[in-house]
XYZ file of C-alpha atoms in Angstrom:
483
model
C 79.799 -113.391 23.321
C 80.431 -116.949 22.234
C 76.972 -117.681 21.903
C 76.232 -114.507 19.058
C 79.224 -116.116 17.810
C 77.847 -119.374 17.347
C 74.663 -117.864 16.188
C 76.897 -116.184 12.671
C 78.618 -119.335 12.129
C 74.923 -121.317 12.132
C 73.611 -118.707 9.889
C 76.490 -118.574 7.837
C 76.371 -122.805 7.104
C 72.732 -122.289 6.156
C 73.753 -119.601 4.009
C 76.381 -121.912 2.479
C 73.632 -124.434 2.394
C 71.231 -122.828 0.833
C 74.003 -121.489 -2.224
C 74.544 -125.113 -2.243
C 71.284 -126.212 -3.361
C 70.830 -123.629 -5.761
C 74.140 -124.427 -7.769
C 72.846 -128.089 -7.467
C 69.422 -126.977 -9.072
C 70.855 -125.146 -12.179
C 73.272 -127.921 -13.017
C 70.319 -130.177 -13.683
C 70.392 -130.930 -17.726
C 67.711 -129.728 -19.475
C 66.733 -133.507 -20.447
C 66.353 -134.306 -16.760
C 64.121 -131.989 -16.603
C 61.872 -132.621 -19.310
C 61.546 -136.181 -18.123
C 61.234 -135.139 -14.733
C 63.744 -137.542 -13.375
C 66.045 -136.683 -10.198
C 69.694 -136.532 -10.922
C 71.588 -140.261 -9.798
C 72.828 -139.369 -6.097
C 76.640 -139.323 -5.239
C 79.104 -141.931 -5.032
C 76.779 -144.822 -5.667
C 79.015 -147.867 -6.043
C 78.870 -149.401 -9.532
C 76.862 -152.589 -9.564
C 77.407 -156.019 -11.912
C 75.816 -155.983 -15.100
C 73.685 -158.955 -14.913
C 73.713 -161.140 -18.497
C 76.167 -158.401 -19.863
C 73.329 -155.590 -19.678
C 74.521 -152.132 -18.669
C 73.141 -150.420 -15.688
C 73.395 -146.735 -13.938
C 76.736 -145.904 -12.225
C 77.715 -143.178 -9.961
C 80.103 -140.486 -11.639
C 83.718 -141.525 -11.318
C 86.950 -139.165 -11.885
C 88.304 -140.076 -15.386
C 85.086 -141.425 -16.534
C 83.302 -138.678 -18.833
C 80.490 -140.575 -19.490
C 77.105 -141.963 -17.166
C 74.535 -144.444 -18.168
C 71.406 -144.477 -16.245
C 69.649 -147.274 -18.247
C 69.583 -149.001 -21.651
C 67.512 -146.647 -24.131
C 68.095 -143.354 -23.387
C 71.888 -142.790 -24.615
C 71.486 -139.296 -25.651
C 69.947 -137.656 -22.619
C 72.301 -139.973 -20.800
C 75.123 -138.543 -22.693
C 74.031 -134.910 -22.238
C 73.831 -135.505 -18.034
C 77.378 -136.915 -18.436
C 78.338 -134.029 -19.802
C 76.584 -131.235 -17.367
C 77.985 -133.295 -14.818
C 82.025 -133.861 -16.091
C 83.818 -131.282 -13.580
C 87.565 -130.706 -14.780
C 90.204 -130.697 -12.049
C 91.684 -127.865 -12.882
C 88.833 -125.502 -12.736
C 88.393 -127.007 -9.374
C 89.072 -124.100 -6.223
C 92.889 -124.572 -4.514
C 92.777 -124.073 -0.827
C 93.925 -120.897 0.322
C 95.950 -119.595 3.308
C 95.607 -116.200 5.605
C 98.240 -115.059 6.381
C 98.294 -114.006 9.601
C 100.857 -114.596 12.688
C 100.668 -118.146 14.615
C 101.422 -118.567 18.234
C 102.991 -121.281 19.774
C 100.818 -123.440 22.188
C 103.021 -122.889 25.261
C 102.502 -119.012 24.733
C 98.311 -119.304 24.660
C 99.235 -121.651 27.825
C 101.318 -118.643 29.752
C 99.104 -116.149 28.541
C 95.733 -117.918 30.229
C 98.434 -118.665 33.077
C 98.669 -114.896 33.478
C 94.908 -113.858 33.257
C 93.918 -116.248 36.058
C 96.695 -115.274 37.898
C 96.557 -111.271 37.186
C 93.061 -111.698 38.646
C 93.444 -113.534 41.451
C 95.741 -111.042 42.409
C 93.125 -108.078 41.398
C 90.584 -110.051 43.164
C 93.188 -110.655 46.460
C 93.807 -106.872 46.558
C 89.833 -106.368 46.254
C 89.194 -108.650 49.125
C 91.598 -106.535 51.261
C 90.536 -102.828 50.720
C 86.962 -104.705 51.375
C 87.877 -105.809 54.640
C 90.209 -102.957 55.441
C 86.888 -100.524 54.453
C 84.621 -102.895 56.461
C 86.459 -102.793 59.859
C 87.373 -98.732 59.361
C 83.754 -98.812 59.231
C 83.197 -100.756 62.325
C 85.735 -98.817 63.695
C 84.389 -95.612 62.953
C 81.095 -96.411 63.247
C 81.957 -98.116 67.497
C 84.196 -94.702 67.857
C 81.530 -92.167 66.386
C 78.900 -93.605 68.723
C 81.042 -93.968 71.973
C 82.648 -90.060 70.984
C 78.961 -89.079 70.867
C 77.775 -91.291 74.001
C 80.873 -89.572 76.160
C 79.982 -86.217 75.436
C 76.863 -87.166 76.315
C 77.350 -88.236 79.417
C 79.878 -85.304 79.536
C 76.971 -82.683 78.747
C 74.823 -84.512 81.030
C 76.973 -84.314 83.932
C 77.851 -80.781 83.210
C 73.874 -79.926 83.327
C 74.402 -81.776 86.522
C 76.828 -79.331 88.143
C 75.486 -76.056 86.944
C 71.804 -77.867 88.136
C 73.187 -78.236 91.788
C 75.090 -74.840 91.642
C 71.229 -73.464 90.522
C 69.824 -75.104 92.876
C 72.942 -73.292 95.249
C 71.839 -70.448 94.409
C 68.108 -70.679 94.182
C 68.770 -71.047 98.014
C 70.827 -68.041 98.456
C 68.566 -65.921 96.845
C 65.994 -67.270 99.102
C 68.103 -66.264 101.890
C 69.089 -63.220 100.731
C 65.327 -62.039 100.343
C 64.521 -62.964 103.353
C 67.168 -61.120 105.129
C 66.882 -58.165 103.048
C 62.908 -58.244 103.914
C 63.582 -58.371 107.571
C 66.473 -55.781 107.099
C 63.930 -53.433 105.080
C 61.366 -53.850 108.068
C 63.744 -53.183 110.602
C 64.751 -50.056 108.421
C 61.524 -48.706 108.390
C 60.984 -49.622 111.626
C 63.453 -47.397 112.837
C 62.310 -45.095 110.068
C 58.815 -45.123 112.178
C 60.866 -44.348 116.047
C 62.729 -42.013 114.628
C 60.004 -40.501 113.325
C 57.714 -41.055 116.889
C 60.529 -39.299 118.724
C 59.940 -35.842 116.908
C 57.182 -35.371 118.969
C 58.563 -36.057 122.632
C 61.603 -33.897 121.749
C 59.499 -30.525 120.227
C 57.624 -30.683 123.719
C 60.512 -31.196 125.537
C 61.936 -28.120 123.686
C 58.636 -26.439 123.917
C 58.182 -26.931 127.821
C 61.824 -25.500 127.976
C 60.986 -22.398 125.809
C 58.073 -22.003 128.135
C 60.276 -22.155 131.129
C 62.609 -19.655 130.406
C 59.624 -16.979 129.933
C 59.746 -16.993 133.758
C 60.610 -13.199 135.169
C 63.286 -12.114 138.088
C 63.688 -14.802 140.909
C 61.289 -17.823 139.151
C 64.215 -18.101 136.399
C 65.592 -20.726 138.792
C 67.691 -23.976 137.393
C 65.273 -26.642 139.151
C 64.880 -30.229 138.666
C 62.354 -29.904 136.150
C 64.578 -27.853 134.078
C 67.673 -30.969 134.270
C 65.393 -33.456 133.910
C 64.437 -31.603 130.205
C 67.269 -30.930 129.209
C 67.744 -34.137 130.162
C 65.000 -35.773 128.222
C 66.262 -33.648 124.939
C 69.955 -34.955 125.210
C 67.993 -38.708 125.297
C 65.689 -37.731 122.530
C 68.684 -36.194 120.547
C 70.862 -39.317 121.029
C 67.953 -42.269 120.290
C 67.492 -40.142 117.016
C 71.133 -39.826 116.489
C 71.175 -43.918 116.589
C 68.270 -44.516 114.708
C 69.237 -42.341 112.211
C 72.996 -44.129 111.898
C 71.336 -47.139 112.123
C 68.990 -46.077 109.364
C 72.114 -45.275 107.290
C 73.914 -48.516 108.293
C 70.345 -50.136 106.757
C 70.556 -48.308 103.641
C 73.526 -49.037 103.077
C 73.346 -52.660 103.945
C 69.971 -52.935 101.724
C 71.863 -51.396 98.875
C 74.712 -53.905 99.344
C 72.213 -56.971 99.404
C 70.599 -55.630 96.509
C 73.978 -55.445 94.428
C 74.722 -58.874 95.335
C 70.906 -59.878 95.076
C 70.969 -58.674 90.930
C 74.394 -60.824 90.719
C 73.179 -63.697 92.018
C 70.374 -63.192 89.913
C 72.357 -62.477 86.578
C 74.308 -65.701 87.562
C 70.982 -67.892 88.135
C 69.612 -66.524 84.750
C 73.417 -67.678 83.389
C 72.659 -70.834 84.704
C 69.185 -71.599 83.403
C 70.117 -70.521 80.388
C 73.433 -72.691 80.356
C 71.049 -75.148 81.056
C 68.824 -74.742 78.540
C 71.649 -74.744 75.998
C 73.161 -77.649 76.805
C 69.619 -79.164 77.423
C 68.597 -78.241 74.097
C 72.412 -80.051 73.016
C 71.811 -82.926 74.722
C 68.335 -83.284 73.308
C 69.558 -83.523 69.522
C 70.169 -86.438 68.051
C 71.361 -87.637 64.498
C 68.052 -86.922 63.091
C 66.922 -83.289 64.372
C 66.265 -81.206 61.939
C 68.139 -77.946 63.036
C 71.371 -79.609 63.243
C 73.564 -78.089 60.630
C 77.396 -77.535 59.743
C 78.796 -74.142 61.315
C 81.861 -71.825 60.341
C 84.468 -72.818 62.513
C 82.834 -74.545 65.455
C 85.922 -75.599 67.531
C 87.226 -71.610 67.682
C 87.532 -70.492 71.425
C 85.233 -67.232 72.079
C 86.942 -64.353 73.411
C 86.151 -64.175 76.906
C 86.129 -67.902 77.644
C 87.587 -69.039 80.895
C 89.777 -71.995 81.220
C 89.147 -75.421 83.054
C 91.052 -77.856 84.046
C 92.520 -79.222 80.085
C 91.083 -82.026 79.119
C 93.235 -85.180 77.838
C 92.373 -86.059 74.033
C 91.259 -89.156 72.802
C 93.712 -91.866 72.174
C 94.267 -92.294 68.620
C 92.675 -94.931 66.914
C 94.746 -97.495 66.069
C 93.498 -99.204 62.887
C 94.374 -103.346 62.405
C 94.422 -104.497 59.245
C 92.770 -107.753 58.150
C 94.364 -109.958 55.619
C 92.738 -112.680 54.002
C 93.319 -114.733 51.041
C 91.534 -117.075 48.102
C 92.438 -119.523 46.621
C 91.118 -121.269 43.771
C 92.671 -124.316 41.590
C 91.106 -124.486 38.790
C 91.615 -125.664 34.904
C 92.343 -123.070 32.185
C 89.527 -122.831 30.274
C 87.295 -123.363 33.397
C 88.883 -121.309 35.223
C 88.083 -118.615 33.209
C 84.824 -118.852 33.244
C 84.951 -119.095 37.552
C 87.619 -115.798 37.211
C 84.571 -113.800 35.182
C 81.775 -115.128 37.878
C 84.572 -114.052 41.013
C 85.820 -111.070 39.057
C 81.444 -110.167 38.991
C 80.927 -111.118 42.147
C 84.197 -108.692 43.597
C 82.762 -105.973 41.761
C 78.822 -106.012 43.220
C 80.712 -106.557 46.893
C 82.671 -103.716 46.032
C 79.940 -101.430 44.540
C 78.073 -102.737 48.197
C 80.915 -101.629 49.862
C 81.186 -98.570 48.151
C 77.175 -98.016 48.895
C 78.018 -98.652 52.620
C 80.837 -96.563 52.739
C 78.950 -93.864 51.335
C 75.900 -94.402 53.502
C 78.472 -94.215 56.435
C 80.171 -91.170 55.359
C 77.088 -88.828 55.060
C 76.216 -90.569 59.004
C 79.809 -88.768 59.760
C 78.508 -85.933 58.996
C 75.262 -86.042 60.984
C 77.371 -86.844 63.734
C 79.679 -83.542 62.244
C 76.739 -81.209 62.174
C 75.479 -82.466 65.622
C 78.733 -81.886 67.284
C 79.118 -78.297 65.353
C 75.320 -76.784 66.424
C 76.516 -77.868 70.141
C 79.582 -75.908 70.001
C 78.002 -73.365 68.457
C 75.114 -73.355 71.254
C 77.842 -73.603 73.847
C 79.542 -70.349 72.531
C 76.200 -68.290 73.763
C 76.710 -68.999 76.754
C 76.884 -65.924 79.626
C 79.509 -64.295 81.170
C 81.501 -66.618 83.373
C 79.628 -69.340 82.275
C 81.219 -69.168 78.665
C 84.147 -71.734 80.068
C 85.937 -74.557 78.360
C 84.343 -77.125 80.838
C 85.516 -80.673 79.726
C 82.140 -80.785 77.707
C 83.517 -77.919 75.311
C 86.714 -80.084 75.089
C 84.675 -83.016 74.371
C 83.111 -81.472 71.610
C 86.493 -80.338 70.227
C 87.726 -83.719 70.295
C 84.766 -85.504 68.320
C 84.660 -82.345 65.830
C 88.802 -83.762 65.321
C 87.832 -86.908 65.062
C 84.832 -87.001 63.121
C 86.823 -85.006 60.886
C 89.878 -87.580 60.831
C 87.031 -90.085 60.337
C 85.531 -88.747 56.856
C 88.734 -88.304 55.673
C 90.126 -91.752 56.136
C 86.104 -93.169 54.843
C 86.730 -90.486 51.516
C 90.245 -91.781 51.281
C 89.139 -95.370 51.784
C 86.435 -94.905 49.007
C 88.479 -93.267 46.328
C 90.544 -96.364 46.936
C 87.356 -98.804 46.653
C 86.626 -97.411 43.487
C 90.174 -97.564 41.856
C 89.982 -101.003 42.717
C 86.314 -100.980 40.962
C 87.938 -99.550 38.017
C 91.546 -102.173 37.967
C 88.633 -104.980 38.025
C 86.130 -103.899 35.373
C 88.961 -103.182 32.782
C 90.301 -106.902 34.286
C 86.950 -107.829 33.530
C 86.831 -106.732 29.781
C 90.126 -108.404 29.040
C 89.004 -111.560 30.208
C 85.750 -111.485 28.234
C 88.127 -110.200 25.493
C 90.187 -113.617 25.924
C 86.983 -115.759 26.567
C 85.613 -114.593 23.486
C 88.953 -115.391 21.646
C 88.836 -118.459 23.066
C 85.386 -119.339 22.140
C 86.404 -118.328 18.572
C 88.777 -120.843 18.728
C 87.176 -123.329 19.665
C 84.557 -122.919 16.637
C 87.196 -123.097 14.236
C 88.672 -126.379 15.499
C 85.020 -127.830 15.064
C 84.512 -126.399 12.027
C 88.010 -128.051 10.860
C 87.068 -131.788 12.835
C 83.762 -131.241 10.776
C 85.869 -130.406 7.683
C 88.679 -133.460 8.071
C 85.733 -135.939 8.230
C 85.394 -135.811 4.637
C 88.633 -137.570 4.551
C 87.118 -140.800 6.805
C 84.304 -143.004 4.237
C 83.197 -141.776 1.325
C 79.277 -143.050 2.662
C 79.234 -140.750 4.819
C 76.090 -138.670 3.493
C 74.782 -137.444 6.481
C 75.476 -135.083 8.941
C 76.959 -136.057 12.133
C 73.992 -136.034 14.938
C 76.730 -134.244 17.275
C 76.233 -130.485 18.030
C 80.257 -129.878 16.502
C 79.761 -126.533 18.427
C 79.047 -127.071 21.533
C 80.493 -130.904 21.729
C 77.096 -132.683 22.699
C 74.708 -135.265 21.729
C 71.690 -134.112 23.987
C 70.350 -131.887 21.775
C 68.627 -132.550 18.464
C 69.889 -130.728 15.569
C 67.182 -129.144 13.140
C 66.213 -131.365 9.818
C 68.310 -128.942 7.612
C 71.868 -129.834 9.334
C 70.838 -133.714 9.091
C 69.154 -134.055 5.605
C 71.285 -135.827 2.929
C 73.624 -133.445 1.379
C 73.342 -133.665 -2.255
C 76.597 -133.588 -4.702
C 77.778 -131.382 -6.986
C-alpha cells in the first residue's frame, strides 16, 4: 500500500514539474526570444560595477527593473517587466480543515493494535495447540478403539473357531455311532428276517404232526421240543424286533441332534466368515459404508456378560504464550508478518483438521458395516459378545470424536475470521501511517526553502524513503528554474 502510495506522490511532483516548466516557457519575453538568449537564472547575487559600468543583476523584490548588459535597454526593460511579479497576486497558503489528533492518542492507538493482536494471535496459538493435541488424541484413541476391537474380533473368531472345531468332532462322533447303530439295525433287520424261516418249519413240522390219526396223536418229545423251538423263534424275533424299534428310534434321535449340530456348525462358519470378512476391512476397503442405525440391538440377540465402556477421554489443554517487544512502527510491520504467518498455520490446521475428520469417518463407516455384518448372524449366535459391545463403544466414540474435531474447526475458523479482519485494520493503520510519513517529507522538503537561498538543487536524499543509497533520476536533481 505505501509503495502505490509513493508511486502517486512521484507522479504527482513530475506532474507539478512538468506545469512548472511550461509556465516558465511562456513567461519568456518575446525579445528573448528573438535574440535567442536564455532568461538570467534566479537569485544571482549582484556583482560590482567595475569603472562605474553597469552589469546584469538577478531580480530583486522592490526592484522593477533588470539590466543584462549596456546596449540593449529596451529589450532589457521589456524582460523586467514580464518578469515584475506583484505580491499581492501572489497565492496565500491555505488550510484543510479537518480534525487533529494529539500525539499521545496516535501513541495509544498503535499501543492498542499491537496489543489487540498479540492477544488475537495468543488466542490463535491456543485453539492451534488445543486442535493439534485433540488431534493426537483422537487420532492415538481412534487407532487403539480400532486395534481393541480388533483383537476383540480376533479373539472372538478364536472361540467360535475352537467351539467349530468342538463340534467338527462331535459330528464326527456322532456319524460314526449312528453308522455303527444303522449297521447293527439292519443287522438285526437281517436275523430277524433269517428267523422267518426256522419258525414256518417249525410251525410246518407241527401242522404235519397233528395230521397223525387215533393212538399216533401222542404228545412226544419231538412235539415239546417244537413247540419249544417256536416259543425261542417267537421270543429272538420279539427282541430283535424291540431292539429294531429301540434302533429306530435311537437313529432318529441322533439324526435330530446330528441336523442341530449341523445348523450350529453352519452358524459358526458363517459367524466366522462375518467377522472374518470384519476383521479383514480396513480404512481403505471399498465396501465400507455408513449404515442406518448400526449400534441398534436385533431382536433375538442374546446377552453376554456387559461389557465396561471406555473411560472417557480426558482432554489437557496446552497453553503457551509469545511474546514480542518490539517498537511501534516496527512492530507493526512484525504484527502483519505474525498476524500472516497465524493465519497459513491456522488454514494448515484447519486442512489437518479436516483431513482428520473425514479419517473419523472411515473409521465411522468401518465400525458401522461390522455391526451391520454382526447383525446377520444365526440363531444363537446373534449375541452381544464383548466384540458387539466393542463396536458400540467406538461407534460412541468416533461419534464424540467428529463432533469435538467439527466443533474444534468451526472454532479454528472464527479465529481465521477475528485475524483476517485484525489483519485489514492493521494494513488500514500501516497504510495511514505510511501516508503520514509522506507528508512529513514532503513538508521537511518544503521547510528547506527557508535554509539558503543557493540552494538550486535537489537534495540527493530519497525524502521518501529516508536514504542515500539510491540514485534519484536526472529530473528530481536538475536545476530548478525560477519563476
Amino acid at each position: 500500500m505505501h509503495y502505490f502510495s509513493f508511486f502517486f506522490f512521484f507522479l504527482q511532483f513530475f506532474f507539478l514539474y512538468r506545469v512548472k516548466a511550461q509556465l516558465i516557457s511562456k513567461h519568456k519575453c518575446a525579445p528573448c526570444q528573438r535574440s535567442g538568449r536564455e532568461p538570467p537564472p534566479a537569485r544571482v547575487q549582484p556583482k560590482p560595477a567595475a569603472g562605474g559600468g553597469g552589469e546584469g543583476v538577478a531580480w530583486q523584490p522592490g526592484r522593477p527593473t533588470r539590466r543584462w548588459g549596456r546596449g540593449t535597454p529596451g529589450a532589457a526593460a521589456l524582460c523586467d517587466r514580464a518578469l515584475t511579479l506583484d505580491p499581492r497576486t501572489m497565492a496565500t497558503p491555505s488550510f484543510k480543515p479537518s480534525q487533529r489528533f494529539r500525539l499521545p492518542d496516535w501513541h495509544t492507538n498503535s499501543h492498542l493494535l499491537a496489543t489487540n493482536a498479540e492477544r488475537q494471535r495468543q488466542a490463535s496459538h491456543q485453539i492451534r495447540q488445543e486442535a493439534r493435541v485433540l488431534r493426537n488424541e483422537t487420532s492415538n484413541q481412534t487407532i487403539w478403539d480400532e486395534h481393541d476391537n480388533r483383537t476383540r474380533l480376533a479373539e472372538r473368531i478364536d472361540s467360535v473357531n475352537r467351539w467349530k472345531e468342538t463340534l467338527d468332532k462331535c459330528l464326527t462322533d456322532l456319524d460314526v455311532e449312528i453308522d455303527a447303530l444303522t449297521q447293527m439295525k439292519e443287522s438285526a433287520e437281517q436275523n430277524l428276517q433269517a428267523k422267518n424261516l426256522p419258525l414256518d418249519v417249525a410251525v410246518e413240522c407241527l401242522t404235519l404232526r397233528d395230521s397223525r390219526r387215533d393212538i399216533d396223536v401222542v404228545k412226544d418229545p419231538v412235539e415239546e421240543e417244537l413247540h419249544k423251538e417256536v416259543e425261542v423263534i417267537d421270543a429272538t424275533k420279539k427282541a430283535l424286533q424291540q431292539r429294531i424299534s429301540q434302533a429306530f428310534e435311537k437313529l432318529c434321535l441322533l439324526q435330530e441332534a446330528r441336523q442341530q449340530l449341523s445348523a450350529d456348525h453352519r452358524d459358526k462358519v458363517e459367524t466366522l466368515d462375518i467377522d472374518r470378512g470384519c476383521l479383514s476391512l480396513s480404512l481403505t476397503s471399498p465396501n465400507i459404508t455408513l449404515k442406518v442405525d448400526p449400534t441398534r440391538v436385533p431382536d433375538g440377540s442374546s446377552t453376554l456378560q456387559q461389557w465396561d465402556g471406555f473411560s472417557q477421554l480426558n482432554r489437557s489443554r496446552a497453553e503457551a504464550e509469545m511474546k514480542a517487544a518490539v517498537e511501534l512502527r516496527e512492530a507493526m510491520a512484525l504484527t502483519i508478518a505474525q498476524t500472516l504467518e497465524e493465519i497459513s498455520e491456522l488454514q494448515e490446521d484447519i486442512r489437518h483438521l479436516e483431513d482428520d475428520l473425514r479419517r473419523k469417518f472411515q473409521n465411522l463407516k468401518l465400525c458401522h458395516t461390522r455391526l451391520e455384518s454382526r447383525t446377520r448372524r444365526p440363531n444363537v449366535e446373534l449375541c452381544q459378545d464383548q466384540a458387539q459391545h466393542g463396536l458400540t463403544d467406538e461407534v460412541h466414540q468416533l461419534e464424540a470424536t467428529i463432533a469435538a474435531l467439527k466443533h474444534k474447526l468451526a472454532q479454528a475458523q472464527d479465529a481465521l475470521d477475528a485475524l483476517q479482519r485484525h489483519l485489514a485494520r492493521l494494513q488500514a493503520d500501516l497504510a495511514c501511517k505510511a501516508s503520514s510519513m509522506l507528508l512529513d517529507a514532503k513538508c521537511m522538503d518544503t521547510r528547506r526553502k527557508l535554509a539558503a537561498p543557493a540552494a538550486t538543487f535537489a537534495p540527493q536524499v530519497d525524502t521518501f524513503a529516508r536514504t542515500t543509497n539510491r540514485t534519484l533520476s536526472p529530473l528530481r536533481t536538475c536545476p530548478l528554474e525560477t519563476v
